[in-house]
């Protein structure tokens, strides 16, 4: 009889404990009680603590890439492959980009929550009335460059005069270069993604990324050199993770968890690039595995160097964004300047 009474007391205690735990585990998924106040670009790398994955239900979100899967998306695929998104209570659909895919338009329409894009494209989008907020920069600098044949006598941008330059019409950095150097004697030829004419003309120049085109051409026996666009003073953040201002204001908890997973994914990629590149290759068989490995290695300093080396992955500064806004305004691409704090924040980035 005594054993029976003790059993009843034990069962009652267990029921009370379960009830208390259930009542204390609630919370608003979109606006947690400890959410940071407002998006502020001046916040200096003090990360918002994302809740543990066990505290919230798994949430489905979509990320739109800025291009077809490449090594420049290594952190995304590492987060997916290593279960980092899952560990942060996220079920992420990765949608490839491409020439006919605009991550900005898709995210702005509400068809996706997150996107990747270049910083200058974000600034121009704001000029079109689309308010976006950058929450992490995957690449600290831009690997965009001009490529020329190894024996061409090109020491600076001034030496482009008199040469055919294969360039995408309307590309922003070309407008910047023309505003800073006398390129009136350079012959602009529309870039179509092919290099046949460039290869044939030993004095020509072509747009490129130092992380890809030089490698492809060397495989064809064509040796080249490059000059980074950043050497002219135009260096927007590359591959910026962004959301709309409205989504951020209503879903700070989700953004915090996504940025945490995004950052952890890139740190994981640093040590597992070869493995993750095989996953990327499976998602995009059109790019060879050896090219992915080259890109992954060539972009290392862009991802983990610069301010990221001192402040941690994804770091951005108000000064860099202000410089970019001013440059685009001077080119006549903005109706008016705006405060850089309105287009980026570092509040969700993990502290170094």
PDB file of C-alpha atoms in Angstrom, residues 36-269:
ATOM      1  CA  UNK A  36      17.043  43.716 -31.231  1.00  0.00           C
ATOM      2  CA  UNK A  37      15.380  47.102 -31.538  1.00  0.00           C
ATOM      3  CA  UNK A  38      15.838  48.325 -35.092  1.00  0.00           C
ATOM      4  CA  UNK A  39      18.010  47.541 -38.084  1.00  0.00           C
ATOM      5  CA  UNK A  40      21.037  49.810 -37.748  1.00  0.00           C
ATOM      6  CA  UNK A  41      23.959  49.668 -40.109  1.00  0.00           C
ATOM      7  CA  UNK A  42      26.176  51.176 -37.426  1.00  0.00           C
ATOM      8  CA  UNK A  43      25.780  48.131 -35.165  1.00  0.00           C
ATOM      9  CA  UNK A  44      29.302  46.803 -34.986  1.00  0.00           C
ATOM     10  CA  UNK A  45      29.348  43.042 -35.300  1.00  0.00           C
ATOM     11  CA  UNK A  46      27.441  42.342 -32.095  1.00  0.00           C
ATOM     12  CA  UNK A  47      25.354  39.399 -33.173  1.00  0.00           C
ATOM     13  CA  UNK A  48      21.740  38.859 -32.219  1.00  0.00           C
ATOM     14  CA  UNK A  49      21.546  35.573 -30.326  1.00  0.00           C
ATOM     15  CA  UNK A  50      19.567  33.185 -32.487  1.00  0.00           C
ATOM     16  CA  UNK A  51      17.394  30.846 -30.411  1.00  0.00           C
ATOM     17  CA  UNK A  52      18.393  27.195 -30.231  1.00  0.00           C
ATOM     18  CA  UNK A  53      16.840  25.036 -32.939  1.00  0.00           C
ATOM     19  CA  UNK A  54      14.943  23.067 -30.284  1.00  0.00           C
ATOM     20  CA  UNK A  55      13.161  26.261 -29.185  1.00  0.00           C
ATOM     21  CA  UNK A  56      11.355  26.857 -32.473  1.00  0.00           C
ATOM     22  CA  UNK A  57       9.651  24.763 -35.132  1.00  0.00           C
ATOM     23  CA  UNK A  58      11.478  24.162 -38.402  1.00  0.00           C
ATOM     24  CA  UNK A  59      10.707  26.971 -40.829  1.00  0.00           C
ATOM     25  CA  UNK A  60      10.712  26.696 -44.622  1.00  0.00           C
ATOM     26  CA  UNK A  61      12.493  29.513 -46.471  1.00  0.00           C
ATOM     27  CA  UNK A  62      13.926  30.025 -49.942  1.00  0.00           C
ATOM     28  CA  UNK A  63      17.299  31.462 -50.962  1.00  0.00           C
ATOM     29  CA  UNK A  64      17.820  32.702 -54.544  1.00  0.00           C
ATOM     30  CA  UNK A  65      21.425  32.600 -55.751  1.00  0.00           C
ATOM     31  CA  UNK A  66      22.892  35.392 -57.869  1.00  0.00           C
ATOM     32  CA  UNK A  67      24.041  32.893 -60.528  1.00  0.00           C
ATOM     33  CA  UNK A  68      24.166  29.184 -61.301  1.00  0.00           C
ATOM     34  CA  UNK A  69      25.741  27.184 -58.430  1.00  0.00           C
ATOM     35  CA  UNK A  70      29.467  27.913 -58.152  1.00  0.00           C
ATOM     36  CA  UNK A  71      32.167  27.879 -55.502  1.00  0.00           C
ATOM     37  CA  UNK A  72      31.127  31.449 -54.671  1.00  0.00           C
ATOM     38  CA  UNK A  73      28.111  29.753 -53.069  1.00  0.00           C
ATOM     39  CA  UNK A  74      30.269  27.301 -51.143  1.00  0.00           C
ATOM     40  CA  UNK A  75      29.019  28.380 -47.726  1.00  0.00           C
ATOM     41  CA  UNK A  76      25.406  27.899 -48.770  1.00  0.00           C
ATOM     42  CA  UNK A  77      25.950  24.338 -49.950  1.00  0.00           C
ATOM     43  CA  UNK A  78      28.104  23.542 -46.910  1.00  0.00           C
ATOM     44  CA  UNK A  79      25.285  24.717 -44.634  1.00  0.00           C
ATOM     45  CA  UNK A  80      22.877  22.487 -46.546  1.00  0.00           C
ATOM     46  CA  UNK A  81      25.118  19.432 -46.840  1.00  0.00           C
ATOM     47  CA  UNK A  82      26.431  19.549 -43.268  1.00  0.00           C
ATOM     48  CA  UNK A  83      22.970  19.992 -41.766  1.00  0.00           C
ATOM     49  CA  UNK A  84      23.776  23.478 -40.457  1.00  0.00           C
ATOM     50  CA  UNK A  85      20.537  24.952 -41.788  1.00  0.00           C
ATOM     51  CA  UNK A  86      18.642  22.094 -40.167  1.00  0.00           C
ATOM     52  CA  UNK A  87      20.468  22.630 -36.872  1.00  0.00           C
ATOM     53  CA  UNK A  88      19.176  26.190 -36.936  1.00  0.00           C
ATOM     54  CA  UNK A  89      15.572  25.080 -37.487  1.00  0.00           C
ATOM     55  CA  UNK A  90      15.570  25.993 -41.178  1.00  0.00           C
ATOM     56  CA  UNK A  91      14.379  23.982 -44.170  1.00  0.00           C
ATOM     57  CA  UNK A  92      16.068  25.877 -47.009  1.00  0.00           C
ATOM     58  CA  UNK A  93      15.246  25.614 -50.703  1.00  0.00           C
ATOM     59  CA  UNK A  94      18.157  26.834 -52.840  1.00  0.00           C
ATOM     60  CA  UNK A  95      17.018  28.337 -56.149  1.00  0.00           C
ATOM     61  CA  UNK A  96      19.755  28.823 -58.780  1.00  0.00           C
ATOM     62  CA  UNK A  97      20.161  32.190 -60.451  1.00  0.00           C
ATOM     63  CA  UNK A  98      21.098  32.868 -64.059  1.00  0.00           C
ATOM     64  CA  UNK A  99      20.864  35.518 -66.798  1.00  0.00           C
ATOM     65  CA  UNK A 100      17.061  35.448 -66.728  1.00  0.00           C
ATOM     66  CA  UNK A 101      16.731  35.193 -62.939  1.00  0.00           C
ATOM     67  CA  UNK A 102      16.657  38.297 -60.730  1.00  0.00           C
ATOM     68  CA  UNK A 103      17.145  37.494 -57.061  1.00  0.00           C
ATOM     69  CA  UNK A 104      16.124  41.054 -56.239  1.00  0.00           C
ATOM     70  CA  UNK A 105      12.795  40.849 -58.065  1.00  0.00           C
ATOM     71  CA  UNK A 106      11.989  37.413 -56.652  1.00  0.00           C
ATOM     72  CA  UNK A 107      12.725  38.434 -53.064  1.00  0.00           C
ATOM     73  CA  UNK A 108      10.995  41.801 -53.475  1.00  0.00           C
ATOM     74  CA  UNK A 109       7.860  40.028 -54.740  1.00  0.00           C
ATOM     75  CA  UNK A 110       7.762  37.823 -51.644  1.00  0.00           C
ATOM     76  CA  UNK A 111       8.373  34.614 -53.626  1.00  0.00           C
ATOM     77  CA  UNK A 112      11.590  34.056 -51.628  1.00  0.00           C
ATOM     78  CA  UNK A 113      12.842  35.286 -48.274  1.00  0.00           C
ATOM     79  CA  UNK A 114      16.584  35.560 -48.928  1.00  0.00           C
ATOM     80  CA  UNK A 115      18.768  36.381 -51.902  1.00  0.00           C
ATOM     81  CA  UNK A 116      22.374  36.881 -52.987  1.00  0.00           C
ATOM     82  CA  UNK A 117      23.438  39.841 -55.107  1.00  0.00           C
ATOM     83  CA  UNK A 118      26.250  42.361 -55.614  1.00  0.00           C
ATOM     84  CA  UNK A 119      26.207  45.457 -53.389  1.00  0.00           C
ATOM     85  CA  UNK A 120      25.924  47.927 -56.286  1.00  0.00           C
ATOM     86  CA  UNK A 121      22.838  46.115 -57.568  1.00  0.00           C
ATOM     87  CA  UNK A 122      21.245  46.571 -54.143  1.00  0.00           C
ATOM     88  CA  UNK A 123      21.935  50.314 -54.193  1.00  0.00           C
ATOM     89  CA  UNK A 124      20.476  50.702 -57.673  1.00  0.00           C
ATOM     90  CA  UNK A 125      17.423  48.665 -56.645  1.00  0.00           C
ATOM     91  CA  UNK A 126      16.766  51.163 -53.875  1.00  0.00           C
ATOM     92  CA  UNK A 127      16.783  53.892 -56.498  1.00  0.00           C
ATOM     93  CA  UNK A 128      13.913  51.941 -58.094  1.00  0.00           C
ATOM     94  CA  UNK A 129      11.939  51.952 -54.862  1.00  0.00           C
ATOM     95  CA  UNK A 130      12.964  48.471 -53.653  1.00  0.00           C
ATOM     96  CA  UNK A 131      14.170  48.655 -50.047  1.00  0.00           C
ATOM     97  CA  UNK A 132      16.652  45.888 -49.337  1.00  0.00           C
ATOM     98  CA  UNK A 133      18.954  45.280 -46.378  1.00  0.00           C
ATOM     99  CA  UNK A 134      22.279  43.464 -46.622  1.00  0.00           C
ATOM    100  CA  UNK A 135      22.914  41.221 -43.623  1.00  0.00           C
ATOM    101  CA  UNK A 136      26.252  39.587 -44.561  1.00  0.00           C
ATOM    102  CA  UNK A 137      28.877  39.938 -47.299  1.00  0.00           C
ATOM    103  CA  UNK A 138      30.201  36.576 -48.456  1.00  0.00           C
ATOM    104  CA  UNK A 139      33.052  38.234 -50.375  1.00  0.00           C
ATOM    105  CA  UNK A 140      34.777  41.231 -48.839  1.00  0.00           C
ATOM    106  CA  UNK A 141      35.915  42.521 -52.202  1.00  0.00           C
ATOM    107  CA  UNK A 142      35.074  42.017 -55.837  1.00  0.00           C
ATOM    108  CA  UNK A 143      37.028  39.541 -57.997  1.00  0.00           C
ATOM    109  CA  UNK A 144      35.805  41.387 -61.110  1.00  0.00           C
ATOM    110  CA  UNK A 145      38.699  42.256 -63.397  1.00  0.00           C
ATOM    111  CA  UNK A 146      39.805  43.052 -66.914  1.00  0.00           C
ATOM    112  CA  UNK A 147      41.740  40.238 -68.565  1.00  0.00           C
ATOM    113  CA  UNK A 148      44.355  40.554 -71.312  1.00  0.00           C
ATOM    114  CA  UNK A 149      46.951  38.403 -73.045  1.00  0.00           C
ATOM    115  CA  UNK A 150      50.141  37.718 -71.125  1.00  0.00           C
ATOM    116  CA  UNK A 151      52.365  39.676 -73.529  1.00  0.00           C
ATOM    117  CA  UNK A 152      50.068  42.687 -73.915  1.00  0.00           C
ATOM    118  CA  UNK A 153      51.681  45.887 -72.661  1.00  0.00           C
ATOM    119  CA  UNK A 154      49.050  46.868 -70.123  1.00  0.00           C
ATOM    120  CA  UNK A 155      50.187  48.365 -66.838  1.00  0.00           C
ATOM    121  CA  UNK A 156      47.141  50.436 -65.932  1.00  0.00           C
ATOM    122  CA  UNK A 157      43.620  51.297 -67.079  1.00  0.00           C
ATOM    123  CA  UNK A 158      45.024  54.116 -69.226  1.00  0.00           C
ATOM    124  CA  UNK A 159      46.576  51.461 -71.448  1.00  0.00           C
ATOM    125  CA  UNK A 160      43.139  50.308 -72.632  1.00  0.00           C
ATOM    126  CA  UNK A 161      43.101  53.117 -75.197  1.00  0.00           C
ATOM    127  CA  UNK A 162      43.099  51.821 -78.777  1.00  0.00           C
ATOM    128  CA  UNK A 163      42.118  48.296 -77.771  1.00  0.00           C
ATOM    129  CA  UNK A 164      38.928  46.303 -78.245  1.00  0.00           C
ATOM    130  CA  UNK A 165      37.324  45.759 -74.859  1.00  0.00           C
ATOM    131  CA  UNK A 166      34.758  42.965 -74.554  1.00  0.00           C
ATOM    132  CA  UNK A 167      32.358  44.286 -71.939  1.00  0.00           C
ATOM    133  CA  UNK A 168      28.768  43.638 -70.962  1.00  0.00           C
ATOM    134  CA  UNK A 169      26.613  46.609 -71.992  1.00  0.00           C
ATOM    135  CA  UNK A 170      25.505  48.648 -68.981  1.00  0.00           C
ATOM    136  CA  UNK A 171      27.898  47.030 -66.517  1.00  0.00           C
ATOM    137  CA  UNK A 172      28.373  49.546 -63.716  1.00  0.00           C
ATOM    138  CA  UNK A 173      32.116  49.330 -63.215  1.00  0.00           C
ATOM    139  CA  UNK A 174      32.749  50.167 -66.888  1.00  0.00           C
ATOM    140  CA  UNK A 175      30.825  53.416 -66.450  1.00  0.00           C
ATOM    141  CA  UNK A 176      32.999  54.113 -63.419  1.00  0.00           C
ATOM    142  CA  UNK A 177      36.219  53.435 -65.341  1.00  0.00           C
ATOM    143  CA  UNK A 178      35.125  55.730 -68.180  1.00  0.00           C
ATOM    144  CA  UNK A 179      34.435  58.490 -65.663  1.00  0.00           C
ATOM    145  CA  UNK A 180      37.909  58.182 -64.170  1.00  0.00           C
ATOM    146  CA  UNK A 181      40.115  57.425 -67.184  1.00  0.00           C
ATOM    147  CA  UNK A 182      40.194  58.621 -70.787  1.00  0.00           C
ATOM    148  CA  UNK A 183      38.839  55.548 -72.539  1.00  0.00           C
ATOM    149  CA  UNK A 184      37.363  57.396 -75.511  1.00  0.00           C
ATOM    150  CA  UNK A 185      39.732  55.573 -77.845  1.00  0.00           C
ATOM    151  CA  UNK A 186      38.885  52.147 -76.475  1.00  0.00           C
ATOM    152  CA  UNK A 187      36.537  50.174 -78.722  1.00  0.00           C
ATOM    153  CA  UNK A 188      33.637  48.701 -76.743  1.00  0.00           C
ATOM    154  CA  UNK A 189      32.474  45.315 -77.993  1.00  0.00           C
ATOM    155  CA  UNK A 190      29.465  43.558 -76.413  1.00  0.00           C
ATOM    156  CA  UNK A 191      30.592  40.652 -74.245  1.00  0.00           C
ATOM    157  CA  UNK A 192      28.609  37.472 -74.953  1.00  0.00           C
ATOM    158  CA  UNK A 193      30.262  35.038 -72.586  1.00  0.00           C
ATOM    159  CA  UNK A 194      32.476  33.563 -75.304  1.00  0.00           C
ATOM    160  CA  UNK A 195      36.208  34.215 -75.731  1.00  0.00           C
ATOM    161  CA  UNK A 196      36.843  33.195 -79.335  1.00  0.00           C
ATOM    162  CA  UNK A 197      37.401  36.749 -80.574  1.00  0.00           C
ATOM    163  CA  UNK A 198      39.411  37.684 -77.507  1.00  0.00           C
ATOM    164  CA  UNK A 199      41.701  34.699 -78.049  1.00  0.00           C
ATOM    165  CA  UNK A 200      42.216  35.654 -81.693  1.00  0.00           C
ATOM    166  CA  UNK A 201      42.971  39.330 -80.961  1.00  0.00           C
ATOM    167  CA  UNK A 202      46.163  39.416 -78.894  1.00  0.00           C
ATOM    168  CA  UNK A 203      45.715  43.131 -78.146  1.00  0.00           C
ATOM    169  CA  UNK A 204      42.139  42.882 -76.894  1.00  0.00           C
ATOM    170  CA  UNK A 205      40.793  43.003 -73.345  1.00  0.00           C
ATOM    171  CA  UNK A 206      37.854  41.166 -71.799  1.00  0.00           C
ATOM    172  CA  UNK A 207      35.835  41.407 -68.621  1.00  0.00           C
ATOM    173  CA  UNK A 208      36.502  38.506 -66.262  1.00  0.00           C
ATOM    174  CA  UNK A 209      36.531  37.203 -62.727  1.00  0.00           C
ATOM    175  CA  UNK A 210      40.014  36.361 -61.456  1.00  0.00           C
ATOM    176  CA  UNK A 211      38.440  33.276 -59.888  1.00  0.00           C
ATOM    177  CA  UNK A 212      37.348  31.705 -63.166  1.00  0.00           C
ATOM    178  CA  UNK A 213      38.131  32.969 -66.711  1.00  0.00           C
ATOM    179  CA  UNK A 214      41.953  32.960 -66.460  1.00  0.00           C
ATOM    180  CA  UNK A 215      41.788  29.322 -65.392  1.00  0.00           C
ATOM    181  CA  UNK A 216      39.489  28.329 -68.250  1.00  0.00           C
ATOM    182  CA  UNK A 217      41.700  30.011 -70.835  1.00  0.00           C
ATOM    183  CA  UNK A 218      44.882  28.511 -69.442  1.00  0.00           C
ATOM    184  CA  UNK A 219      43.307  25.096 -69.966  1.00  0.00           C
ATOM    185  CA  UNK A 220      42.994  26.088 -73.631  1.00  0.00           C
ATOM    186  CA  UNK A 221      46.649  27.076 -73.744  1.00  0.00           C
ATOM    187  CA  UNK A 222      46.020  30.826 -73.534  1.00  0.00           C
ATOM    188  CA  UNK A 223      48.031  32.599 -70.863  1.00  0.00           C
ATOM    189  CA  UNK A 224      46.567  35.801 -69.490  1.00  0.00           C
ATOM    190  CA  UNK A 225      47.016  38.510 -66.888  1.00  0.00           C
ATOM    191  CA  UNK A 226      44.387  40.545 -65.078  1.00  0.00           C
ATOM    192  CA  UNK A 227      43.903  43.884 -63.395  1.00  0.00           C
ATOM    193  CA  UNK A 228      41.294  44.050 -60.652  1.00  0.00           C
ATOM    194  CA  UNK A 229      38.598  46.708 -61.016  1.00  0.00           C
ATOM    195  CA  UNK A 230      39.104  47.461 -57.325  1.00  0.00           C
ATOM    196  CA  UNK A 231      42.521  48.907 -58.180  1.00  0.00           C
ATOM    197  CA  UNK A 232      40.646  51.808 -59.780  1.00  0.00           C
ATOM    198  CA  UNK A 233      38.788  52.461 -56.529  1.00  0.00           C
ATOM    199  CA  UNK A 234      35.528  50.701 -57.328  1.00  0.00           C
ATOM    200  CA  UNK A 235      35.115  47.778 -54.952  1.00  0.00           C
ATOM    201  CA  UNK A 236      31.537  46.907 -53.913  1.00  0.00           C
ATOM    202  CA  UNK A 237      30.909  43.958 -51.614  1.00  0.00           C
ATOM    203  CA  UNK A 238      30.366  40.817 -53.648  1.00  0.00           C
ATOM    204  CA  UNK A 239      27.730  38.140 -52.992  1.00  0.00           C
ATOM    205  CA  UNK A 240      25.745  39.987 -50.333  1.00  0.00           C
ATOM    206  CA  UNK A 241      23.049  38.087 -48.422  1.00  0.00           C
ATOM    207  CA  UNK A 242      19.961  40.299 -48.347  1.00  0.00           C
ATOM    208  CA  UNK A 243      16.303  40.481 -47.352  1.00  0.00           C
ATOM    209  CA  UNK A 244      13.660  43.158 -47.818  1.00  0.00           C
ATOM    210  CA  UNK A 245      13.388  45.812 -45.117  1.00  0.00           C
ATOM    211  CA  UNK A 246       9.796  44.757 -44.457  1.00  0.00           C
ATOM    212  CA  UNK A 247      10.697  41.073 -44.019  1.00  0.00           C
ATOM    213  CA  UNK A 248      13.533  41.934 -41.660  1.00  0.00           C
ATOM    214  CA  UNK A 249      11.309  44.058 -39.431  1.00  0.00           C
ATOM    215  CA  UNK A 250       8.771  41.250 -39.101  1.00  0.00           C
ATOM    216  CA  UNK A 251      11.109  38.234 -38.973  1.00  0.00           C
ATOM    217  CA  UNK A 252      14.224  39.179 -36.996  1.00  0.00           C
ATOM    218  CA  UNK A 253      14.410  35.769 -35.328  1.00  0.00           C
ATOM    219  CA  UNK A 254      14.405  33.946 -38.679  1.00  0.00           C
ATOM    220  CA  UNK A 255      16.999  36.320 -40.130  1.00  0.00           C
ATOM    221  CA  UNK A 256      19.192  35.802 -37.066  1.00  0.00           C
ATOM    222  CA  UNK A 257      19.088  32.026 -37.480  1.00  0.00           C
ATOM    223  CA  UNK A 258      19.699  32.203 -41.225  1.00  0.00           C
ATOM    224  CA  UNK A 259      22.705  34.527 -40.923  1.00  0.00           C
ATOM    225  CA  UNK A 260      24.111  32.300 -38.175  1.00  0.00           C
ATOM    226  CA  UNK A 261      23.775  29.217 -40.409  1.00  0.00           C
ATOM    227  CA  UNK A 262      25.097  31.113 -43.461  1.00  0.00           C
ATOM    228  CA  UNK A 263      28.176  32.202 -41.502  1.00  0.00           C
ATOM    229  CA  UNK A 264      28.768  28.746 -40.051  1.00  0.00           C
ATOM    230  CA  UNK A 265      28.396  27.278 -43.529  1.00  0.00           C
ATOM    231  CA  UNK A 266      31.149  29.487 -44.893  1.00  0.00           C
ATOM    232  CA  UNK A 267      33.453  28.649 -42.011  1.00  0.00           C
ATOM    233  CA  UNK A 268      32.754  24.964 -42.644  1.00  0.00           C
ATOM    234  CA  UNK A 269      33.460  25.391 -46.372  1.00  0.00           C
TER     235      UNK A 269
END
